[in-house]
């Protein structure tokens, strides 16, 4: 497939790995801030192909995973009410709240529907004027523009029975919070290319300079990630701390001006709680005052929710990069994709789900060999020396 196969070339992967091995002289810890990158790393065994001295730390890059528990419980409360059609992307239906999930609400009679676009939910509102239609708007900067467009269109078309439950989060404040933590071990970041394709890179130089960490924008295919690691390691070895765009085929420096204008119109920056992490100042978006009447939290008055996280779930530590999923006692035992204790096990971008899917159940496996549940065709035969 054009523009995919080119970035899964084993010969190029071998050359990149050889360069990384030849460059590194001391231990370095790099964090990827994207669940899609985490899954690619684990699927292709990239972390096991790298030198032992390079550690890849999985950051809070899964938008489903960091959606706070009180927002999940508010979604469950709204979806349970009569006269409501609750719309969501499919990856939110199995995310556990304090005692149930959206699948269970649907099983109990709630009208919970999977949609593929927020505009599908808007269309449902137009087709069902006697029902309240709520769309669950979550995610990073990548999903925020289409959600903003749906709110904008609802206002323009005068659709009064549509609202959005918003839980959008922003990556740069999360990087700042990670670096401010007393337990931080991160020395460089692999920034998420899809986020930067929307927002550009202008928020990152200040962070790189303040915390003296290289930030390399990269994509999701094996060669993208290896090139991102190679550039980050070269900076670290040289004592540099610059923003480097290694994903120029998708990321212009200015991002997407039209999308950014839509975000500025519909949303405003707010403090946001991240599940398992806590409140990060300025890390979220909410509907601006102009669109506040389309905010489902206000429309349904779900301000007083009692939340309860399972005590045995350590997903917060996983999201902060403090532990690997297999270090949690519940991982693969009481917590599985069928019986998840936390969102990191059920989300398609969650680190726990990646470790379970690709059989990282009881150890990291042998260095120098990709360990997956399917043949590692991409990096098959790759040399690590």
mmCIF file of C-alpha atoms in Angstrom:
data_model
loop_
_atom_site.group_PDB
_atom_site.id
_atom_site.type_symbol
_atom_site.label_atom_id
_atom_site.label_comp_id
_atom_site.label_asym_id
_atom_site.label_seq_id
_atom_site.Cartn_x
_atom_site.Cartn_y
_atom_site.Cartn_z
ATOM 1 C CA UNK A 1 0.000 0.000 0.000
ATOM 2 C CA UNK A 2 1.557 3.261 -1.083
ATOM 3 C CA UNK A 3 2.877 5.486 1.716
ATOM 4 C CA UNK A 4 2.477 2.649 4.245
ATOM 5 C CA UNK A 5 4.750 -0.116 2.951
ATOM 6 C CA UNK A 6 7.488 2.451 2.391
ATOM 7 C CA UNK A 7 7.588 3.045 6.156
ATOM 8 C CA UNK A 8 7.700 -0.661 7.010
ATOM 9 C CA UNK A 9 10.865 -1.545 5.078
ATOM 10 C CA UNK A 10 12.988 -4.035 7.076
ATOM 11 C CA UNK A 11 16.228 -3.024 5.337
ATOM 12 C CA UNK A 12 15.736 0.622 6.278
ATOM 13 C CA UNK A 13 14.731 -0.446 9.778
ATOM 14 C CA UNK A 14 17.985 -2.371 10.092
ATOM 15 C CA UNK A 15 19.998 0.670 9.026
ATOM 16 C CA UNK A 16 18.216 2.930 11.491
ATOM 17 C CA UNK A 17 18.764 0.432 14.298
ATOM 18 C CA UNK A 18 22.440 0.106 13.400
ATOM 19 C CA UNK A 19 22.774 3.891 13.557
ATOM 20 C CA UNK A 20 21.061 4.050 16.946
ATOM 21 C CA UNK A 21 23.293 1.287 18.342
ATOM 22 C CA UNK A 22 26.383 3.070 17.031
ATOM 23 C CA UNK A 23 25.310 6.411 18.506
ATOM 24 C CA UNK A 24 24.211 5.595 22.035
ATOM 25 C CA UNK A 25 26.891 5.692 24.745
ATOM 26 C CA UNK A 26 24.843 5.871 27.949
ATOM 27 C CA UNK A 27 21.320 5.154 29.253
ATOM 28 C CA UNK A 28 18.463 7.343 28.015
ATOM 29 C CA UNK A 29 14.731 7.358 28.796
ATOM 30 C CA UNK A 30 12.354 8.531 26.062
ATOM 31 C CA UNK A 31 8.597 8.925 26.379
ATOM 32 C CA UNK A 32 6.108 8.553 23.552
ATOM 33 C CA UNK A 33 2.967 10.619 24.223
ATOM 34 C CA UNK A 34 0.625 8.731 21.918
ATOM 35 C CA UNK A 35 -1.275 5.491 22.400
ATOM 36 C CA UNK A 36 -1.040 4.728 18.688
ATOM 37 C CA UNK A 37 2.737 4.922 18.912
ATOM 38 C CA UNK A 38 2.691 2.695 22.009
ATOM 39 C CA UNK A 39 0.749 0.005 20.161
ATOM 40 C CA UNK A 40 3.092 0.216 17.182
ATOM 41 C CA UNK A 41 6.124 -0.063 19.473
ATOM 42 C CA UNK A 42 4.772 -3.136 21.261
ATOM 43 C CA UNK A 43 3.289 -4.774 18.157
ATOM 44 C CA UNK A 44 6.559 -4.629 16.231
ATOM 45 C CA UNK A 45 8.827 -5.205 19.227
ATOM 46 C CA UNK A 46 10.623 -1.916 18.627
ATOM 47 C CA UNK A 47 11.475 -1.491 22.305
ATOM 48 C CA UNK A 48 13.130 -4.924 22.268
ATOM 49 C CA UNK A 49 15.161 -4.129 19.161
ATOM 50 C CA UNK A 50 16.691 -1.003 20.661
ATOM 51 C CA UNK A 51 19.872 -1.040 22.757
ATOM 52 C CA UNK A 52 19.368 -2.106 26.368
ATOM 53 C CA UNK A 53 20.368 1.398 27.440
ATOM 54 C CA UNK A 54 17.362 3.013 25.720
ATOM 55 C CA UNK A 55 14.081 2.795 27.605
ATOM 56 C CA UNK A 56 10.788 3.766 25.995
ATOM 57 C CA UNK A 57 8.357 5.048 28.624
ATOM 58 C CA UNK A 58 4.674 4.893 27.712
ATOM 59 C CA UNK A 59 3.037 8.221 28.499
ATOM 60 C CA UNK A 60 -0.578 9.360 28.916
ATOM 61 C CA UNK A 61 -1.238 9.300 25.176
ATOM 62 C CA UNK A 62 -4.505 7.370 25.127
ATOM 63 C CA UNK A 63 -7.464 9.812 25.089
ATOM 64 C CA UNK A 64 -9.947 7.165 26.209
ATOM 65 C CA UNK A 65 -7.683 6.191 29.118
ATOM 66 C CA UNK A 66 -7.274 9.698 30.498
ATOM 67 C CA UNK A 67 -10.979 10.612 30.321
ATOM 68 C CA UNK A 68 -11.721 11.235 34.011
ATOM 69 C CA UNK A 69 -13.916 8.862 35.934
ATOM 70 C CA UNK A 70 -16.418 11.552 36.882
ATOM 71 C CA UNK A 71 -17.008 12.306 33.169
ATOM 72 C CA UNK A 72 -17.549 8.592 32.496
ATOM 73 C CA UNK A 73 -20.044 8.447 35.356
ATOM 74 C CA UNK A 74 -21.795 11.564 34.032
ATOM 75 C CA UNK A 75 -22.053 9.881 30.643
ATOM 76 C CA UNK A 76 -23.580 6.809 32.266
ATOM 77 C CA UNK A 77 -26.080 8.955 34.166
ATOM 78 C CA UNK A 78 -27.144 10.897 31.065
ATOM 79 C CA UNK A 79 -27.342 7.763 28.897
ATOM 80 C CA UNK A 80 -29.639 6.111 31.461
ATOM 81 C CA UNK A 81 -32.256 8.845 31.298
ATOM 82 C CA UNK A 82 -35.458 8.317 29.333
ATOM 83 C CA UNK A 83 -35.827 10.326 26.163
ATOM 84 C CA UNK A 84 -32.047 10.445 25.564
ATOM 85 C CA UNK A 85 -30.147 9.028 22.599
ATOM 86 C CA UNK A 86 -26.544 8.828 23.765
ATOM 87 C CA UNK A 87 -23.981 8.664 20.952
ATOM 88 C CA UNK A 88 -20.345 7.683 21.252
ATOM 89 C CA UNK A 89 -17.457 6.220 19.352
ATOM 90 C CA UNK A 90 -17.252 2.489 19.975
ATOM 91 C CA UNK A 91 -14.082 2.580 22.063
ATOM 92 C CA UNK A 92 -15.901 4.291 24.946
ATOM 93 C CA UNK A 93 -18.586 1.638 25.450
ATOM 94 C CA UNK A 94 -16.430 -0.765 27.472
ATOM 95 C CA UNK A 95 -14.639 1.869 29.545
ATOM 96 C CA UNK A 96 -15.575 1.148 33.170
ATOM 97 C CA UNK A 97 -17.178 3.794 35.309
ATOM 98 C CA UNK A 98 -17.602 3.462 39.053
ATOM 99 C CA UNK A 99 -19.767 0.383 38.700
ATOM 100 C CA UNK A 100 -20.843 -0.155 35.086
ATOM 101 C CA UNK A 101 -20.142 0.858 31.489
ATOM 102 C CA UNK A 102 -22.142 2.098 28.514
ATOM 103 C CA UNK A 103 -22.680 -1.455 27.244
ATOM 104 C CA UNK A 104 -24.417 -2.288 30.504
ATOM 105 C CA UNK A 105 -26.511 0.869 30.274
ATOM 106 C CA UNK A 106 -27.596 -0.199 26.789
ATOM 107 C CA UNK A 107 -28.335 -3.695 28.057
ATOM 108 C CA UNK A 108 -30.573 -2.195 30.732
ATOM 109 C CA UNK A 109 -32.615 -0.326 28.122
ATOM 110 C CA UNK A 110 -30.678 2.881 27.560
ATOM 111 C CA UNK A 111 -30.551 4.117 23.966
ATOM 112 C CA UNK A 112 -26.778 4.071 23.470
ATOM 113 C CA UNK A 113 -25.587 4.182 19.867
ATOM 114 C CA UNK A 114 -22.189 3.878 18.226
ATOM 115 C CA UNK A 115 -21.537 6.551 15.605
ATOM 116 C CA UNK A 116 -18.577 7.178 13.333
ATOM 117 C CA UNK A 117 -18.721 10.967 13.349
ATOM 118 C CA UNK A 118 -20.199 13.643 15.612
ATOM 119 C CA UNK A 119 -22.137 14.769 12.537
ATOM 120 C CA UNK A 120 -23.933 11.392 12.640
ATOM 121 C CA UNK A 121 -25.188 12.348 16.094
ATOM 122 C CA UNK A 122 -26.271 15.748 14.803
ATOM 123 C CA UNK A 123 -28.215 14.058 12.030
ATOM 124 C CA UNK A 124 -29.918 11.815 14.595
ATOM 125 C CA UNK A 125 -30.989 14.922 16.482
ATOM 126 C CA UNK A 126 -32.539 16.333 13.312
ATOM 127 C CA UNK A 127 -34.338 13.046 12.667
ATOM 128 C CA UNK A 128 -35.599 12.718 16.265
ATOM 129 C CA UNK A 129 -36.780 16.194 17.315
ATOM 130 C CA UNK A 130 -38.693 14.737 20.276
ATOM 131 C CA UNK A 131 -35.534 13.177 21.781
ATOM 132 C CA UNK A 132 -32.416 14.687 23.382
ATOM 133 C CA UNK A 133 -29.319 13.538 21.475
ATOM 134 C CA UNK A 134 -25.992 13.717 23.298
ATOM 135 C CA UNK A 135 -22.593 13.094 21.728
ATOM 136 C CA UNK A 136 -19.669 12.055 23.926
ATOM 137 C CA UNK A 137 -16.840 14.340 22.773
ATOM 138 C CA UNK A 138 -13.495 13.091 24.085
ATOM 139 C CA UNK A 139 -9.913 13.061 22.875
ATOM 140 C CA UNK A 140 -6.825 15.104 22.195
ATOM 141 C CA UNK A 141 -6.390 17.889 19.673
ATOM 142 C CA UNK A 142 -6.994 15.442 16.821
ATOM 143 C CA UNK A 143 -10.665 14.708 17.514
ATOM 144 C CA UNK A 144 -11.489 18.183 18.791
ATOM 145 C CA UNK A 145 -11.927 19.917 15.371
ATOM 146 C CA UNK A 146 -14.722 17.635 14.057
ATOM 147 C CA UNK A 147 -16.433 17.811 17.429
ATOM 148 C CA UNK A 148 -16.188 21.592 17.326
ATOM 149 C CA UNK A 149 -17.631 21.549 13.813
ATOM 150 C CA UNK A 150 -20.638 19.514 15.002
ATOM 151 C CA UNK A 151 -21.368 22.056 17.750
ATOM 152 C CA UNK A 152 -20.927 24.913 15.289
ATOM 153 C CA UNK A 153 -23.300 23.254 12.814
ATOM 154 C CA UNK A 154 -25.905 22.572 15.498
ATOM 155 C CA UNK A 155 -25.946 26.276 16.350
ATOM 156 C CA UNK A 156 -26.020 27.323 12.674
ATOM 157 C CA UNK A 157 -28.879 24.940 11.836
ATOM 158 C CA UNK A 158 -30.851 25.732 14.981
ATOM 159 C CA UNK A 159 -30.862 22.132 16.245
ATOM 160 C CA UNK A 160 -31.930 22.583 19.852
ATOM 161 C CA UNK A 161 -32.083 18.952 20.963
ATOM 162 C CA UNK A 162 -28.375 18.298 20.369
ATOM 163 C CA UNK A 163 -25.690 18.670 23.037
ATOM 164 C CA UNK A 164 -22.164 17.437 23.700
ATOM 165 C CA UNK A 165 -20.545 15.993 26.799
ATOM 166 C CA UNK A 166 -17.023 17.394 26.426
ATOM 167 C CA UNK A 167 -13.806 15.944 27.809
ATOM 168 C CA UNK A 168 -11.058 17.173 25.507
ATOM 169 C CA UNK A 169 -7.448 17.296 26.675
ATOM 170 C CA UNK A 170 -4.326 19.036 25.378
ATOM 171 C CA UNK A 171 -0.862 17.498 25.059
ATOM 172 C CA UNK A 172 1.586 20.381 25.851
ATOM 173 C CA UNK A 173 0.291 20.948 29.417
ATOM 174 C CA UNK A 174 0.580 17.208 30.024
ATOM 175 C CA UNK A 175 4.243 17.287 28.979
ATOM 176 C CA UNK A 176 4.783 20.176 31.381
ATOM 177 C CA UNK A 177 3.086 18.251 34.209
ATOM 178 C CA UNK A 178 5.242 15.197 33.511
ATOM 179 C CA UNK A 179 8.433 17.244 33.647
ATOM 180 C CA UNK A 180 7.364 18.967 36.867
ATOM 181 C CA UNK A 181 6.755 15.652 38.626
ATOM 182 C CA UNK A 182 9.211 14.622 41.354
ATOM 183 C CA UNK A 183 9.263 11.113 39.888
ATOM 184 C CA UNK A 184 10.026 12.198 36.310
ATOM 185 C CA UNK A 185 12.701 10.162 34.508
ATOM 186 C CA UNK A 186 11.944 11.397 30.991
ATOM 187 C CA UNK A 187 14.888 12.848 29.067
ATOM 188 C CA UNK A 188 13.259 13.245 25.626
ATOM 189 C CA UNK A 189 9.803 13.080 24.039
ATOM 190 C CA UNK A 190 8.418 11.572 20.876
ATOM 191 C CA UNK A 191 5.559 13.964 20.112
ATOM 192 C CA UNK A 192 2.380 12.717 18.451
ATOM 193 C CA UNK A 193 2.332 13.554 14.758
ATOM 194 C CA UNK A 194 -1.458 13.640 14.405
ATOM 195 C CA UNK A 195 -1.764 16.182 17.229
ATOM 196 C CA UNK A 196 0.867 18.385 15.609
ATOM 197 C CA UNK A 197 -0.824 18.070 12.209
ATOM 198 C CA UNK A 198 -3.699 20.041 13.751
ATOM 199 C CA UNK A 199 -1.934 22.349 16.202
ATOM 200 C CA UNK A 200 1.497 22.721 14.644
ATOM 201 C CA UNK A 201 4.685 22.823 16.688
ATOM 202 C CA UNK A 202 4.763 26.342 18.096
ATOM 203 C CA UNK A 203 3.896 25.270 21.668
ATOM 204 C CA UNK A 204 6.891 22.938 21.964
ATOM 205 C CA UNK A 205 10.056 25.081 21.737
ATOM 206 C CA UNK A 206 9.308 26.760 25.071
ATOM 207 C CA UNK A 207 8.921 23.352 26.736
ATOM 208 C CA UNK A 208 12.085 21.995 25.145
ATOM 209 C CA UNK A 209 14.062 25.004 26.319
ATOM 210 C CA UNK A 210 12.566 25.221 29.818
ATOM 211 C CA UNK A 211 13.090 21.551 30.647
ATOM 212 C CA UNK A 212 16.103 20.985 28.382
ATOM 213 C CA UNK A 213 14.512 17.983 26.664
ATOM 214 C CA UNK A 214 14.548 17.141 22.958
ATOM 215 C CA UNK A 215 11.045 16.888 21.466
ATOM 216 C CA UNK A 216 10.871 14.986 18.180
ATOM 217 C CA UNK A 217 7.585 15.005 16.266
ATOM 218 C CA UNK A 218 7.077 11.639 14.632
ATOM 219 C CA UNK A 219 4.477 9.306 13.126
ATOM 220 C CA UNK A 220 3.239 5.805 13.806
ATOM 221 C CA UNK A 221 4.828 3.375 11.382
ATOM 222 C CA UNK A 222 7.959 1.444 12.456
ATOM 223 C CA UNK A 223 10.353 3.608 10.447
ATOM 224 C CA UNK A 224 8.713 6.775 11.772
ATOM 225 C CA UNK A 225 9.270 5.684 15.349
ATOM 226 C CA UNK A 226 12.816 4.452 14.769
ATOM 227 C CA UNK A 227 13.711 7.718 13.042
ATOM 228 C CA UNK A 228 12.180 9.638 15.946
ATOM 229 C CA UNK A 229 14.244 7.627 18.423
ATOM 230 C CA UNK A 230 17.381 8.098 16.302
ATOM 231 C CA UNK A 231 16.974 11.874 16.199
ATOM 232 C CA UNK A 232 16.185 12.089 19.910
ATOM 233 C CA UNK A 233 19.208 9.979 20.864
ATOM 234 C CA UNK A 234 21.497 12.072 18.653
ATOM 235 C CA UNK A 235 20.316 15.217 20.428
ATOM 236 C CA UNK A 236 20.749 13.655 23.846
ATOM 237 C CA UNK A 237 24.261 12.485 23.047
ATOM 238 C CA UNK A 238 25.157 15.991 21.834
ATOM 239 C CA UNK A 239 23.572 17.744 24.803
ATOM 240 C CA UNK A 240 20.940 19.458 22.609
ATOM 241 C CA UNK A 241 17.292 20.159 23.416
ATOM 242 C CA UNK A 242 15.501 21.201 20.248
ATOM 243 C CA UNK A 243 12.128 20.612 18.601
ATOM 244 C CA UNK A 244 12.691 18.435 15.537
ATOM 245 C CA UNK A 245 9.909 17.666 13.049
ATOM 246 C CA UNK A 246 10.551 14.154 11.705
ATOM 247 C CA UNK A 247 7.014 13.890 10.283
ATOM 248 C CA UNK A 248 7.050 16.676 7.730
ATOM 249 C CA UNK A 249 4.949 14.728 5.252
ATOM 250 C CA UNK A 250 1.979 15.304 7.569
ATOM 251 C CA UNK A 251 2.943 18.126 9.933
ATOM 252 C CA UNK A 252 3.456 21.721 8.766
ATOM 253 C CA UNK A 253 4.895 24.033 11.398
ATOM 254 C CA UNK A 254 1.664 26.039 11.563
ATOM 255 C CA UNK A 255 -0.616 22.984 11.753
ATOM 256 C CA UNK A 256 -4.082 23.320 10.229
ATOM 257 C CA UNK A 257 -5.182 26.984 10.405
ATOM 258 C CA UNK A 258 -8.840 26.240 9.585
ATOM 259 C CA UNK A 259 -9.079 23.614 12.319
ATOM 260 C CA UNK A 260 -7.361 25.898 14.825
ATOM 261 C CA UNK A 261 -9.802 28.713 13.998
ATOM 262 C CA UNK A 262 -12.761 26.391 14.579
ATOM 263 C CA UNK A 263 -11.313 25.288 17.919
ATOM 264 C CA UNK A 264 -10.775 28.897 18.994
ATOM 265 C CA UNK A 265 -14.404 29.714 18.178
ATOM 266 C CA UNK A 266 -16.108 26.759 19.856
ATOM 267 C CA UNK A 267 -13.835 25.891 22.793
ATOM 268 C CA UNK A 268 -11.989 27.672 25.561
ATOM 269 C CA UNK A 269 -9.072 26.389 27.622
ATOM 270 C CA UNK A 270 -9.860 25.035 31.070
ATOM 271 C CA UNK A 271 -8.269 22.967 33.816
ATOM 272 C CA UNK A 272 -8.981 19.290 33.255
ATOM 273 C CA UNK A 273 -8.695 16.167 35.400
ATOM 274 C CA UNK A 274 -6.873 13.234 33.787
ATOM 275 C CA UNK A 275 -7.952 9.805 34.963
ATOM 276 C CA UNK A 276 -5.371 8.281 37.266
ATOM 277 C CA UNK A 277 -3.252 11.444 37.193
ATOM 278 C CA UNK A 278 -5.260 14.340 38.588
ATOM 279 C CA UNK A 279 -5.985 17.898 37.540
ATOM 280 C CA UNK A 280 -3.546 19.486 35.086
ATOM 281 C CA UNK A 281 -3.998 23.263 34.792
ATOM 282 C CA UNK A 282 -4.951 24.518 31.337
ATOM 283 C CA UNK A 283 -4.898 20.997 29.920
ATOM 284 C CA UNK A 284 -8.451 20.795 28.603
ATOM 285 C CA UNK A 285 -11.105 22.415 26.492
ATOM 286 C CA UNK A 286 -14.725 23.111 27.292
ATOM 287 C CA UNK A 287 -17.435 24.761 25.228
ATOM 288 C CA UNK A 288 -17.022 28.525 25.171
ATOM 289 C CA UNK A 289 -19.665 30.823 26.605
ATOM 290 C CA UNK A 290 -21.188 31.306 23.161
ATOM 291 C CA UNK A 291 -21.979 27.574 22.954
ATOM 292 C CA UNK A 292 -22.523 26.825 26.640
ATOM 293 C CA UNK A 293 -26.219 25.978 26.128
ATOM 294 C CA UNK A 294 -25.066 22.974 24.052
ATOM 295 C CA UNK A 295 -23.002 21.612 26.948
ATOM 296 C CA UNK A 296 -24.605 18.367 28.179
ATOM 297 C CA UNK A 297 -23.143 18.776 31.677
ATOM 298 C CA UNK A 298 -25.153 21.986 32.103
ATOM 299 C CA UNK A 299 -28.223 20.779 30.251
ATOM 300 C CA UNK A 300 -28.606 17.626 32.352
ATOM 301 C CA UNK A 301 -27.273 19.045 35.644
ATOM 302 C CA UNK A 302 -24.971 16.121 36.432
ATOM 303 C CA UNK A 303 -22.632 18.013 38.726
ATOM 304 C CA UNK A 304 -22.837 15.780 41.783
ATOM 305 C CA UNK A 305 -21.418 12.378 40.888
ATOM 306 C CA UNK A 306 -19.848 10.004 43.432
ATOM 307 C CA UNK A 307 -16.905 8.232 41.777
ATOM 308 C CA UNK A 308 -15.070 5.108 42.929
ATOM 309 C CA UNK A 309 -11.909 3.757 41.284
ATOM 310 C CA UNK A 310 -11.007 0.077 41.892
ATOM 311 C CA UNK A 311 -8.300 0.043 44.540
ATOM 312 C CA UNK A 312 -6.324 -2.705 42.789
ATOM 313 C CA UNK A 313 -6.102 -0.843 39.464
ATOM 314 C CA UNK A 314 -2.734 0.877 38.879
ATOM 315 C CA UNK A 315 -3.605 2.400 35.507
ATOM 316 C CA UNK A 316 -2.741 5.865 36.816
ATOM 317 C CA UNK A 317 0.850 4.756 37.362
ATOM 318 C CA UNK A 318 0.887 3.190 33.897
ATOM 319 C CA UNK A 319 -0.344 6.451 32.364
ATOM 320 C CA UNK A 320 2.395 8.401 34.137
ATOM 321 C CA UNK A 321 5.058 5.996 32.932
ATOM 322 C CA UNK A 322 5.916 4.951 36.479
ATOM 323 C CA UNK A 323 5.313 1.247 35.841
ATOM 324 C CA UNK A 324 4.873 -1.051 32.869
ATOM 325 C CA UNK A 325 1.471 -2.810 32.664
ATOM 326 C CA UNK A 326 2.893 -6.200 33.636
ATOM 327 C CA UNK A 327 4.063 -4.725 36.964
ATOM 328 C CA UNK A 328 0.439 -4.401 38.079
ATOM 329 C CA UNK A 329 -0.698 -7.477 40.026
ATOM 330 C CA UNK A 330 -4.152 -7.321 38.423
ATOM 331 C CA UNK A 331 -2.790 -7.292 34.865
ATOM 332 C CA UNK A 332 -3.840 -10.382 32.915
ATOM 333 C CA UNK A 333 -5.509 -11.920 35.977
ATOM 334 C CA UNK A 334 -8.431 -9.985 37.446
ATOM 335 C CA UNK A 335 -7.973 -7.310 34.764
ATOM 336 C CA UNK A 336 -8.355 -8.466 31.143
ATOM 337 C CA UNK A 337 -10.025 -6.969 28.051
ATOM 338 C CA UNK A 338 -13.194 -8.883 28.967
ATOM 339 C CA UNK A 339 -13.089 -7.775 32.599
ATOM 340 C CA UNK A 340 -11.211 -4.450 32.588
ATOM 341 C CA UNK A 341 -10.573 -2.615 35.823
ATOM 342 C CA UNK A 342 -9.297 0.494 34.028
ATOM 343 C CA UNK A 343 -9.530 2.157 30.643
ATOM 344 C CA UNK A 344 -5.904 1.302 29.776
ATOM 345 C CA UNK A 345 -6.944 -2.355 29.381
ATOM 346 C CA UNK A 346 -9.989 -1.796 27.190
ATOM 347 C CA UNK A 347 -9.011 1.113 24.961
ATOM 348 C CA UNK A 348 -7.613 0.374 21.514
ATOM 349 C CA UNK A 349 -4.755 2.779 22.382
ATOM 350 C CA UNK A 350 -4.215 1.729 25.991
ATOM 351 C CA UNK A 351 -0.807 0.464 27.085
ATOM 352 C CA UNK A 352 -2.299 -2.407 29.091
ATOM 353 C CA UNK A 353 -4.346 -3.491 26.073
ATOM 354 C CA UNK A 354 -1.201 -3.436 23.912
ATOM 355 C CA UNK A 355 0.768 -5.572 26.378
ATOM 356 C CA UNK A 356 -2.112 -8.048 26.645
ATOM 357 C CA UNK A 357 -2.805 -8.209 22.901
ATOM 358 C CA UNK A 358 0.829 -8.759 21.974
ATOM 359 C CA UNK A 359 1.458 -11.205 24.822
ATOM 360 C CA UNK A 360 3.753 -9.155 27.033
ATOM 361 C CA UNK A 361 2.272 -10.967 30.000
ATOM 362 C CA UNK A 362 5.147 -11.946 32.250
ATOM 363 C CA UNK A 363 8.284 -10.243 30.971
ATOM 364 C CA UNK A 364 9.820 -8.199 28.228
ATOM 365 C CA UNK A 365 11.091 -11.203 26.307
ATOM 366 C CA UNK A 366 14.526 -11.468 24.809
ATOM 367 C CA UNK A 367 16.195 -8.341 23.572
ATOM 368 C CA UNK A 368 16.752 -8.320 19.840
ATOM 369 C CA UNK A 369 13.622 -10.258 18.864
ATOM 370 C CA UNK A 370 10.172 -8.870 18.246
ATOM 371 C CA UNK A 371 7.645 -10.701 20.419
ATOM 372 C CA UNK A 372 4.090 -10.383 19.152
ATOM 373 C CA UNK A 373 0.965 -12.480 18.763
ATOM 374 C CA UNK A 374 1.408 -12.365 14.984
ATOM 375 C CA UNK A 375 4.473 -12.756 12.758
ATOM 376 C CA UNK A 376 6.537 -9.549 12.988
ATOM 377 C CA UNK A 377 6.729 -9.207 9.211
ATOM 378 C CA UNK A 378 7.750 -5.563 9.335
ATOM 379 C CA UNK A 379 11.000 -6.020 11.220
ATOM 380 C CA UNK A 380 11.562 -9.704 10.479
ATOM 381 C CA UNK A 381 15.235 -10.446 10.229
ATOM 382 C CA UNK A 382 16.253 -7.048 11.573
ATOM 383 C CA UNK A 383 19.731 -7.049 13.020
ATOM 384 C CA UNK A 384 20.373 -5.245 16.283
ATOM 385 C CA UNK A 385 24.129 -5.202 15.999
#
